[in-house]
mmCIF file of C-alpha atoms and ligand atoms in Angstrom:
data_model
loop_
_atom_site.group_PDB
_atom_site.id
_atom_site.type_symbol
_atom_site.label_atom_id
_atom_site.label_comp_id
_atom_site.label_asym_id
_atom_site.label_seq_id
_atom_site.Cartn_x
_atom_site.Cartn_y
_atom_site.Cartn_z
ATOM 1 C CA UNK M 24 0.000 0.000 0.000
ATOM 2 C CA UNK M 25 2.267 2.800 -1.311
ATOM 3 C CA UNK M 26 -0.631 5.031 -3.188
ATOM 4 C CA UNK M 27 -1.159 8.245 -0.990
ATOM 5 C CA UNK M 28 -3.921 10.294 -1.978
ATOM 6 C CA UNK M 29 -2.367 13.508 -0.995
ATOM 7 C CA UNK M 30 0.153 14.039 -4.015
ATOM 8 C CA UNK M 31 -3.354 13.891 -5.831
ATOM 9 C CA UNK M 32 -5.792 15.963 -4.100
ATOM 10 C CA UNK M 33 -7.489 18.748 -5.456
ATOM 11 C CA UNK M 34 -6.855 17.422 -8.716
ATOM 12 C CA UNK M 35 -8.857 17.237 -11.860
ATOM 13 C CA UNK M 36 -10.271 13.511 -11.246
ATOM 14 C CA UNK M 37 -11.419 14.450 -7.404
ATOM 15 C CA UNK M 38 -12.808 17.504 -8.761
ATOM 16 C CA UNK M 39 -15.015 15.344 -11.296
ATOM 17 C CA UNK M 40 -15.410 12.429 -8.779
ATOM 18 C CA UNK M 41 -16.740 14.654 -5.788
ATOM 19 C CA UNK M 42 -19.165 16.828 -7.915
ATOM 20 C CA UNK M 43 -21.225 13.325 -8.351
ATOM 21 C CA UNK M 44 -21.018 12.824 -4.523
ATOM 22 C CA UNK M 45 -22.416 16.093 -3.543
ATOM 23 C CA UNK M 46 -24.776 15.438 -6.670
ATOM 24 C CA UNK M 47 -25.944 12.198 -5.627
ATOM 25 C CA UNK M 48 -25.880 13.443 -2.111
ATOM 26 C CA UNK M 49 -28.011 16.381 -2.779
ATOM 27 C CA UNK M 50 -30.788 14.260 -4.441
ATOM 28 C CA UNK M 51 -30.560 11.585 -1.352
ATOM 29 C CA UNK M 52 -31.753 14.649 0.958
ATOM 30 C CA UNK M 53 -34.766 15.439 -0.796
ATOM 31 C CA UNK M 54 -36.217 12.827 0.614
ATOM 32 C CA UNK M 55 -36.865 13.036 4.288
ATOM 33 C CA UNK M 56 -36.405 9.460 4.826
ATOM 34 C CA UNK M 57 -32.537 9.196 6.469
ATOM 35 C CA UNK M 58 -29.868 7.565 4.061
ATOM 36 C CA UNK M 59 -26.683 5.329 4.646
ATOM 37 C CA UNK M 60 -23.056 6.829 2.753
ATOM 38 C CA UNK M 61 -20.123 3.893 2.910
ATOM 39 C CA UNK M 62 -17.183 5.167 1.870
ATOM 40 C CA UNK M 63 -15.386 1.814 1.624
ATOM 41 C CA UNK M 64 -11.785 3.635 0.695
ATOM 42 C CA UNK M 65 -12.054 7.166 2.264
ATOM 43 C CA UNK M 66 -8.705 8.211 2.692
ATOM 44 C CA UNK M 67 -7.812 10.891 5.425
ATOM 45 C CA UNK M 68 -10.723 13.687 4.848
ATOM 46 C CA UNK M 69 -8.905 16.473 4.966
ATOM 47 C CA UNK M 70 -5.779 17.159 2.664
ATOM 48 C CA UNK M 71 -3.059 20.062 3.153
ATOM 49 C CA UNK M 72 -2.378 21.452 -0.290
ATOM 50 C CA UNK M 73 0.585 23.351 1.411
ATOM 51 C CA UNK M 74 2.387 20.188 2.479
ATOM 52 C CA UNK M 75 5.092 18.483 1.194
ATOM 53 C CA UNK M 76 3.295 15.642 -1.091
ATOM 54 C CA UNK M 77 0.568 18.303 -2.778
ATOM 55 C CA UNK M 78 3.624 20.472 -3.464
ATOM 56 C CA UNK M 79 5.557 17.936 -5.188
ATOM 57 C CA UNK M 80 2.721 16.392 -7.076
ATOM 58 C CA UNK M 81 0.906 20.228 -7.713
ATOM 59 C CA UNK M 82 -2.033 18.129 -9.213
ATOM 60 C CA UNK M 83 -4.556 20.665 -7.439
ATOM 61 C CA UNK M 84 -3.137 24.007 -9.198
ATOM 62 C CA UNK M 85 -4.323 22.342 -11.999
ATOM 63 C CA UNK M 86 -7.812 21.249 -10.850
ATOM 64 C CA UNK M 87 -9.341 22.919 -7.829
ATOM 65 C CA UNK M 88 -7.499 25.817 -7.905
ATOM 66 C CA UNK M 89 -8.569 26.723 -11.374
ATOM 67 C CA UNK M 90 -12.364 26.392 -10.368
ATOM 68 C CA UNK M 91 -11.853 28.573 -6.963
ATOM 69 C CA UNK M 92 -10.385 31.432 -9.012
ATOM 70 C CA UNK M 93 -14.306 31.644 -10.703
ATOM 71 C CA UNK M 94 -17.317 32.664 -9.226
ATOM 72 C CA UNK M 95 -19.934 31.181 -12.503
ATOM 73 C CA UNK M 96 -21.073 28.093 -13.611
ATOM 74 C CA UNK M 97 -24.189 25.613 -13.220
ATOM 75 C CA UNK M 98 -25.679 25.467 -9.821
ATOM 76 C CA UNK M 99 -23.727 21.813 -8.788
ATOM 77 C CA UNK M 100 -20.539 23.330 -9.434
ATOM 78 C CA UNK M 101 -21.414 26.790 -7.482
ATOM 79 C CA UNK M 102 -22.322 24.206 -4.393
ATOM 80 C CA UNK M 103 -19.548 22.126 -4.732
ATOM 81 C CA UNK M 104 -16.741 25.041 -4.784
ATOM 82 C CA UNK M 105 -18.888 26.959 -1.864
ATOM 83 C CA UNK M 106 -18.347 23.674 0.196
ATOM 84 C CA UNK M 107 -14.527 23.123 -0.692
ATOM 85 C CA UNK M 108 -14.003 26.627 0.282
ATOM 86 C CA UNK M 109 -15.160 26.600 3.760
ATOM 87 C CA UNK M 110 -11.956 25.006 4.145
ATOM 88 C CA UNK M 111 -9.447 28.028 2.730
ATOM 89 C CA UNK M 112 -7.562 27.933 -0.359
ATOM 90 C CA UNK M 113 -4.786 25.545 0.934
ATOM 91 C CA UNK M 114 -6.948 22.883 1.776
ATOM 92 C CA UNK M 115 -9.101 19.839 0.138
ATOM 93 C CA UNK M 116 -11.549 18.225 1.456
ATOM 94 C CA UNK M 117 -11.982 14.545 0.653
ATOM 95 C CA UNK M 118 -14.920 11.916 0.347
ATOM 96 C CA UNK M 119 -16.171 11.257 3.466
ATOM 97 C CA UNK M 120 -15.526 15.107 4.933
ATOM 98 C CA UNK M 121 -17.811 16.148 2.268
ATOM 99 C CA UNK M 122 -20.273 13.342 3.053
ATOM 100 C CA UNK M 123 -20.171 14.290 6.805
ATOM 101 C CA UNK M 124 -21.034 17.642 5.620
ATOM 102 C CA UNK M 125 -24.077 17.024 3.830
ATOM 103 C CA UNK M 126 -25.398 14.455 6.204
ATOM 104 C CA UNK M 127 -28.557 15.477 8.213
ATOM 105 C CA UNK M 128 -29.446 14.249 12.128
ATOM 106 C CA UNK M 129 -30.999 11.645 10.073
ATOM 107 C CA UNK M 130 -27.976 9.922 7.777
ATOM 108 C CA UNK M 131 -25.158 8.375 8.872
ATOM 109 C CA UNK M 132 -21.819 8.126 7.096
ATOM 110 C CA UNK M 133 -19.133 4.806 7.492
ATOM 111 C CA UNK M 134 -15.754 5.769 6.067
ATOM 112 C CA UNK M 135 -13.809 2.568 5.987
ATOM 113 C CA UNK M 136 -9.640 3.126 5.018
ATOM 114 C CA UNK M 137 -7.241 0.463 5.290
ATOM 115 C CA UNK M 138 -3.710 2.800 5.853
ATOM 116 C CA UNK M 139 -2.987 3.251 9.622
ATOM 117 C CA UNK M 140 -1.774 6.895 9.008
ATOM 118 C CA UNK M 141 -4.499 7.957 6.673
ATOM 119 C CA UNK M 142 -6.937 6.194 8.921
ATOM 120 C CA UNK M 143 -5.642 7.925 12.498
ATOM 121 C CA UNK M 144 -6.223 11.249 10.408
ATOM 122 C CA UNK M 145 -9.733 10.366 9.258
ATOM 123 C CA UNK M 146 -10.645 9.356 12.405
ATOM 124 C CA UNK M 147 -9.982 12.748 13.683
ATOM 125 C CA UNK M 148 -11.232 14.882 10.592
ATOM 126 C CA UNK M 149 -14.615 12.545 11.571
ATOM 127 C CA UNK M 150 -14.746 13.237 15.187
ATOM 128 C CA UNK M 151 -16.705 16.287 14.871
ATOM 129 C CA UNK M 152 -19.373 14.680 12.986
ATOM 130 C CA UNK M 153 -22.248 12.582 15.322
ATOM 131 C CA UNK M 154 -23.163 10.999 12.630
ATOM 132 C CA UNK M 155 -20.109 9.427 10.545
ATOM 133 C CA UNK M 156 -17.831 7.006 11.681
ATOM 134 C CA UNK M 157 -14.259 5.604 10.745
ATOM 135 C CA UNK M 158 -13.470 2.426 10.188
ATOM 136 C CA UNK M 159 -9.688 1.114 9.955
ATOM 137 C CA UNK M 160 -10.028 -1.952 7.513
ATOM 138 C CA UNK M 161 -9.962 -3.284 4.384
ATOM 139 C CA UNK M 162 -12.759 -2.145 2.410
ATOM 140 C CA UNK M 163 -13.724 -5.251 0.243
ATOM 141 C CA UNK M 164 -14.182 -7.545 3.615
ATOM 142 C CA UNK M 165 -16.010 -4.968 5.208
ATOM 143 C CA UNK M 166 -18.388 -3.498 2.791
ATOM 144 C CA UNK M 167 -21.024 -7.140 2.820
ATOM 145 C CA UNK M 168 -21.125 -6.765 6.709
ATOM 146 C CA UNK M 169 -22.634 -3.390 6.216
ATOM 147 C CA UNK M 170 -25.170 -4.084 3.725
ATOM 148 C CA UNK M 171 -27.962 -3.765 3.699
ATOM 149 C CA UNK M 172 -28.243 -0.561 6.027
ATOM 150 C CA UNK M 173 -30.891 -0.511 8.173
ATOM 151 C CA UNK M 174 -31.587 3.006 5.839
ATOM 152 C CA UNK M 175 -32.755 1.291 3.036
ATOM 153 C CA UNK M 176 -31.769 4.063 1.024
ATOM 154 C CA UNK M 177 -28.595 5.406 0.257
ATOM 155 C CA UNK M 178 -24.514 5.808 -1.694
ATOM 156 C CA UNK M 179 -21.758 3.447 -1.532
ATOM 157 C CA UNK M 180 -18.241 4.848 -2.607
ATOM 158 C CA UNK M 181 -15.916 2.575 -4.375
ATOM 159 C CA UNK M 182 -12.797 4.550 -5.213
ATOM 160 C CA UNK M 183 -9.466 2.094 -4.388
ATOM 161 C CA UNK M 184 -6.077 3.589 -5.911
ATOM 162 C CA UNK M 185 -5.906 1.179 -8.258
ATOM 163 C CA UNK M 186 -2.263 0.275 -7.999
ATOM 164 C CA UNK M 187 -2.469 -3.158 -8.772
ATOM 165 C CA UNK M 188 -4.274 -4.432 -12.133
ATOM 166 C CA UNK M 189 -6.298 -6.644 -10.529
ATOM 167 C CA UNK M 190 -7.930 -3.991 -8.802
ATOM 168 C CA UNK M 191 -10.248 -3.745 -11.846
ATOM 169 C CA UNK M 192 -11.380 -6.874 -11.019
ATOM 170 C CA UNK M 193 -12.014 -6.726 -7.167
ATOM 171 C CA UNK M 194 -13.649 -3.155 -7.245
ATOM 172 C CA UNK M 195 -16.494 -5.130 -9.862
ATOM 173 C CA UNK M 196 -16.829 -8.148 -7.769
ATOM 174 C CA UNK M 197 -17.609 -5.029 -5.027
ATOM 175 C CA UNK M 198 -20.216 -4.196 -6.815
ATOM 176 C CA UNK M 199 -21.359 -7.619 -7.294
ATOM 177 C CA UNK M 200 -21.288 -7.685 -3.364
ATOM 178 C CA UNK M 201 -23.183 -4.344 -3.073
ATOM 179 C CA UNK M 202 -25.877 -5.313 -5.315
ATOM 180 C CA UNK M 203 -26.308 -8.686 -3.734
ATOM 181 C CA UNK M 204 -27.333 -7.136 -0.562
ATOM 182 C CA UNK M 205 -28.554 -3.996 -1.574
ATOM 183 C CA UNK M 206 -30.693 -3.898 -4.610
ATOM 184 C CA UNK M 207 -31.252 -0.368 -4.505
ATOM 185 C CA UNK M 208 -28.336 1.171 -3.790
ATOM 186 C CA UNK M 209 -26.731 4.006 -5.251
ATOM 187 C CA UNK M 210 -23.135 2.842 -6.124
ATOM 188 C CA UNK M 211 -20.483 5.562 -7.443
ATOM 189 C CA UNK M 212 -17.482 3.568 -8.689
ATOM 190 C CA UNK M 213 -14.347 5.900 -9.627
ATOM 191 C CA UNK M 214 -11.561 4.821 -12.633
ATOM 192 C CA UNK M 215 -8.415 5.976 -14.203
ATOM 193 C CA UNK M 216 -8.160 5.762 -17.798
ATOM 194 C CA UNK M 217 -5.087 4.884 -19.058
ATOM 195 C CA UNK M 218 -6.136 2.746 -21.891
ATOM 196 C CA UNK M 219 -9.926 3.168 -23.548
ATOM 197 C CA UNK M 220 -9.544 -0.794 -23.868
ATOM 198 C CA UNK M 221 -8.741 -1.304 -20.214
ATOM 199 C CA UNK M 222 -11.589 1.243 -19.372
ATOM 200 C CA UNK M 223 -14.077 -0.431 -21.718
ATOM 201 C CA UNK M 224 -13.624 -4.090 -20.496
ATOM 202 C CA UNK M 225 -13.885 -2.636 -16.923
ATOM 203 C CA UNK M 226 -17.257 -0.848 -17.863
ATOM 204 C CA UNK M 227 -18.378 -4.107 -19.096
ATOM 205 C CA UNK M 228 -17.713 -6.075 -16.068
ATOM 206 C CA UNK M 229 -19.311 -3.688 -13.835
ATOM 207 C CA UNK M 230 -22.264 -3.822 -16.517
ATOM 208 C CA UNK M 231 -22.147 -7.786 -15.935
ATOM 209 C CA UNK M 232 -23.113 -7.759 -12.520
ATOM 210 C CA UNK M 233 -26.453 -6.944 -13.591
ATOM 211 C CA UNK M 234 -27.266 -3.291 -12.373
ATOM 212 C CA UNK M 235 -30.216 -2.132 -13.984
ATOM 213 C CA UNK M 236 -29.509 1.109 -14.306
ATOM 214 C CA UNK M 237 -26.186 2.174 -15.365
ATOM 215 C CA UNK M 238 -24.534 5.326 -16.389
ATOM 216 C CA UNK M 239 -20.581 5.913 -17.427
ATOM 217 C CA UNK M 240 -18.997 9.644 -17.220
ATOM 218 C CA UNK M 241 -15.532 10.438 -18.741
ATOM 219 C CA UNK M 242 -13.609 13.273 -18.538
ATOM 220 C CA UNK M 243 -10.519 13.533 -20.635
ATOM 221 C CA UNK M 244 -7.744 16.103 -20.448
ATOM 222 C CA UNK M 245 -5.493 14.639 -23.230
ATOM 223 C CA UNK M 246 -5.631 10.924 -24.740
ATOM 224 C CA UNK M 247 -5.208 8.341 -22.095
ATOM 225 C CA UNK M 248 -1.460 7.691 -21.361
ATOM 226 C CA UNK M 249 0.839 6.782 -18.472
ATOM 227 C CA UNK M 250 -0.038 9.896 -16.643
ATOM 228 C CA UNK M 251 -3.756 10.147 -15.664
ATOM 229 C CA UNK M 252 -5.621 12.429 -17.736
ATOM 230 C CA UNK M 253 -8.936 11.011 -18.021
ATOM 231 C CA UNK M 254 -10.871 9.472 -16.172
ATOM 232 C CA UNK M 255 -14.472 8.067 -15.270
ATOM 233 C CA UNK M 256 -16.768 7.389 -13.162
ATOM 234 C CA UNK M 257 -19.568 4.792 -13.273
ATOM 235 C CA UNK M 258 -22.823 5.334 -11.447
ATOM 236 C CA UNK M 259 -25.333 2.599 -10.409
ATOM 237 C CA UNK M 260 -28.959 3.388 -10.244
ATOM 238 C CA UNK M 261 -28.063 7.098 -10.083
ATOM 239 C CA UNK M 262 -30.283 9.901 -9.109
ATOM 240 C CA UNK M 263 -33.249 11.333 -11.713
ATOM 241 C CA UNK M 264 -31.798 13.777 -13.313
ATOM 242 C CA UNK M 265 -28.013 12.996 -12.387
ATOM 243 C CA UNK M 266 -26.956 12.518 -16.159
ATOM 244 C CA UNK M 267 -28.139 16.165 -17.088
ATOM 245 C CA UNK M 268 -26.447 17.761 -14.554
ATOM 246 C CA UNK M 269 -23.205 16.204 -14.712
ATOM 247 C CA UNK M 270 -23.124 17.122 -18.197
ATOM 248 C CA UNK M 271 -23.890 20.816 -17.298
ATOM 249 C CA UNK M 272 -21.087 20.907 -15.112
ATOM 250 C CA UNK M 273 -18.535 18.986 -17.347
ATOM 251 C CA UNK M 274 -19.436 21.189 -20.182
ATOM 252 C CA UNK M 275 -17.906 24.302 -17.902
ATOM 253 C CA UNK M 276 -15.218 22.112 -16.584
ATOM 254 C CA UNK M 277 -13.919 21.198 -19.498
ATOM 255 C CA UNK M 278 -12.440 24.850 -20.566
ATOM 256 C CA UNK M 279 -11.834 25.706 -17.627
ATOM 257 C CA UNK M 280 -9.407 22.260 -16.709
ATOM 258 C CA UNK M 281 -8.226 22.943 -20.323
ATOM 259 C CA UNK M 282 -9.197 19.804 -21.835
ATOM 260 C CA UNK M 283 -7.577 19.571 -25.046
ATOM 261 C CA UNK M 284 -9.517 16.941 -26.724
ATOM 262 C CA UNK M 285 -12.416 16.953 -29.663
ATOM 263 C CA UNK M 286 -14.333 14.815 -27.086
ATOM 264 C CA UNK M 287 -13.813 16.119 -23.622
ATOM 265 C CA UNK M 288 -16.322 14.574 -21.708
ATOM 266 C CA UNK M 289 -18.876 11.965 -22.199
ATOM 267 C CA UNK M 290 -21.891 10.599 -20.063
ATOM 268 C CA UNK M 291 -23.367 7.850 -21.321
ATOM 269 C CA UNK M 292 -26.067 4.834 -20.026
ATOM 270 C CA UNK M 293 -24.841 1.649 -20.259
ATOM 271 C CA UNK M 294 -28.079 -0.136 -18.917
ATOM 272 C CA UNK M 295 -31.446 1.101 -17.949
ATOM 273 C CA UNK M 296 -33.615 3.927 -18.285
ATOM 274 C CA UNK M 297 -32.837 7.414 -19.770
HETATM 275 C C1 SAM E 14 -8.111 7.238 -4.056
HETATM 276 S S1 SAM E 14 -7.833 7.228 -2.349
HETATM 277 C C2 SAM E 14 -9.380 7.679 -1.658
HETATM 278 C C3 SAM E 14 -9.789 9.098 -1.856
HETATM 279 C C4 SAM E 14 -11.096 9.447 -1.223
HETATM 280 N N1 SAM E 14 -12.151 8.494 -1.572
HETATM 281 C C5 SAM E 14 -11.547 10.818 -1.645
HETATM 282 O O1 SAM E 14 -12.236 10.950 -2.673
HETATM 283 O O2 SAM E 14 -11.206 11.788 -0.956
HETATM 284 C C6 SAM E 14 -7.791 5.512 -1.959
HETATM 285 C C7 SAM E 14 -7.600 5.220 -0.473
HETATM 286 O O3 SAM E 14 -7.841 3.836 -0.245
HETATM 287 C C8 SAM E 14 -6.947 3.367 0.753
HETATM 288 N N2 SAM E 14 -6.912 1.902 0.573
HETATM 289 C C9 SAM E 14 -6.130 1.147 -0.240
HETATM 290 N N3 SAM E 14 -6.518 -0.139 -0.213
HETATM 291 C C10 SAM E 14 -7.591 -0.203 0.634
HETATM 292 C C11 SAM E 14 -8.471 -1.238 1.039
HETATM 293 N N4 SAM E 14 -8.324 -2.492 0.597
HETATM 294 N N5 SAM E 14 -9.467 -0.943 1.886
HETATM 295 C C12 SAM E 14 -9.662 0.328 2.338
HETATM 296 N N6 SAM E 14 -8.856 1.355 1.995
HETATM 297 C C13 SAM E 14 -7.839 1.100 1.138
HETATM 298 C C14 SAM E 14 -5.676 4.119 0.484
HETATM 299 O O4 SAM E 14 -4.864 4.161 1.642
HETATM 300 C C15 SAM E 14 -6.216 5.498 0.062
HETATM 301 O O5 SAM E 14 -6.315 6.335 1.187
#
């Protein structure tokens, strides 16, 4: 377990993967019914873009910090930027801090991370919140234990680092696992996109495990290559609506991330109704 999230913070891929979450987040509180959030590889909440690893990586000057500089766009990206700036310029807040922060008395939030460090610091980021909880351990084993919440309604949050290839493979059979026990969940599954082959055989596994509704967003800086500059998310049983308005906001990322391709973004269903 080398991969630490906080060389990547802030970057262009969180920026795309956390405007779903408060998406799919928003829509789970119109209901006043409470809702369940697992966050089965949360990292440490809270990331210092002043310190040492941000620095050296610099990933967030070119995705956050080019979105904080603005004061337009569609309404999910006004929401998302006023919540990542309650926390100052030089710092990002991850998964399950934003979670915690849309969470009402009502929802609950488990943020599972396997790292001791990143897990010590998540625990504390979490401590303020009644309602979320950390969990040191590995994600996979934990995630069946937890399902179904007693909720009935609610997100799951697959995003591993991916730093082995079969990691592909495990974060589908997670889904598998989810959908097992949990029919209706909400899943959000992030990927990098190094290869559109790679990408398209794990978008077809996923699709395999028989969700019935399932949408695919990509977001692509340059063509896919060693360094990550695309990437995707895929969304099980998302939110009515959820397709239009990621596709608002990636139409005014896009220029503003300086994507550099004829197709910069993409959302797309894979299974189930428009
Ligand atoms: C991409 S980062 C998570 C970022 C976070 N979800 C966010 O959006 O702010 C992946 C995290 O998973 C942790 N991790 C790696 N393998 C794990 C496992 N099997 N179970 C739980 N956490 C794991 C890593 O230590 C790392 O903090």
């Amino acid at each position: 377990m080398n991969y630490r999230h906080a060389f990547h913070a802030g970057n262009f891929a969180d920026v795309v993967k956390h405007l779903a979450l408060v998406a799919i987040l928003e829509h789970l509180r119109r209901k006043e019914a409470g809702f369940a959030v697992i966050d089965s590889h949360a990292g440490r909440g809270l990331y210092d873009l002043a310190g040492d690893e941000a620095r050296r990586g610099g990933e967030w000057q070119e995705g956050i910090a080019k979105l904080q500089r603005r004061d337009d766009g569609p309404d999910l990206v006004r929401r998302y930027r006023a919540l990542v700036s309650r926390f100052g310029a030089a710092s990002y807040p991850g998964s399950p801090l934003i979670a915690a922060l849309l969470l009402r008395p009502q929802d609950r939030l488990v943020a599972i991370e396997k790292h001791p460090e990143e897990f010590a610091a998540l625990r504390q980021v979490l401590r303020p919140f009644k309602r979320a909880r950390a969990v040191e351990a590995d994600g996979y084993q934990r995630l069946p234990a937890l399902l179904p919440p007693a909720e009935r309604r609610g997100l799951v949050l697959i995003d591993p680092p991916y730093e082995s290839p079969d990691e592909f493979a495990a974060a589908a059979r997670a889904v598998k696992a989810v959908l097992t026990r949990f029919a209706t969940a909400a899943i959000l599954i992030w990927f990098p996109i190094k290869s559109m082959a790679a990408a398209d055989a794990f978008c077809g596994e996923v699709k395999a495990q028989g969700a019935a509704k399932l949408l695919r967003v990509e977001f692509r800086l340059a063509p896919p290559g060693d360094r990550l500059t695309a990437c995707g998310l895929l969304i099980v049983n998302p939110p009515f609506g959820f397709d239009h308005e990621m596709a608002q906001a990636l139409e005014h990322l896009a220029p503003l991330l300086g994507a550099g391709m004829a197709e910069k973004w993409r959302v797309s269903w894979l299974s189930g109704a428009k």
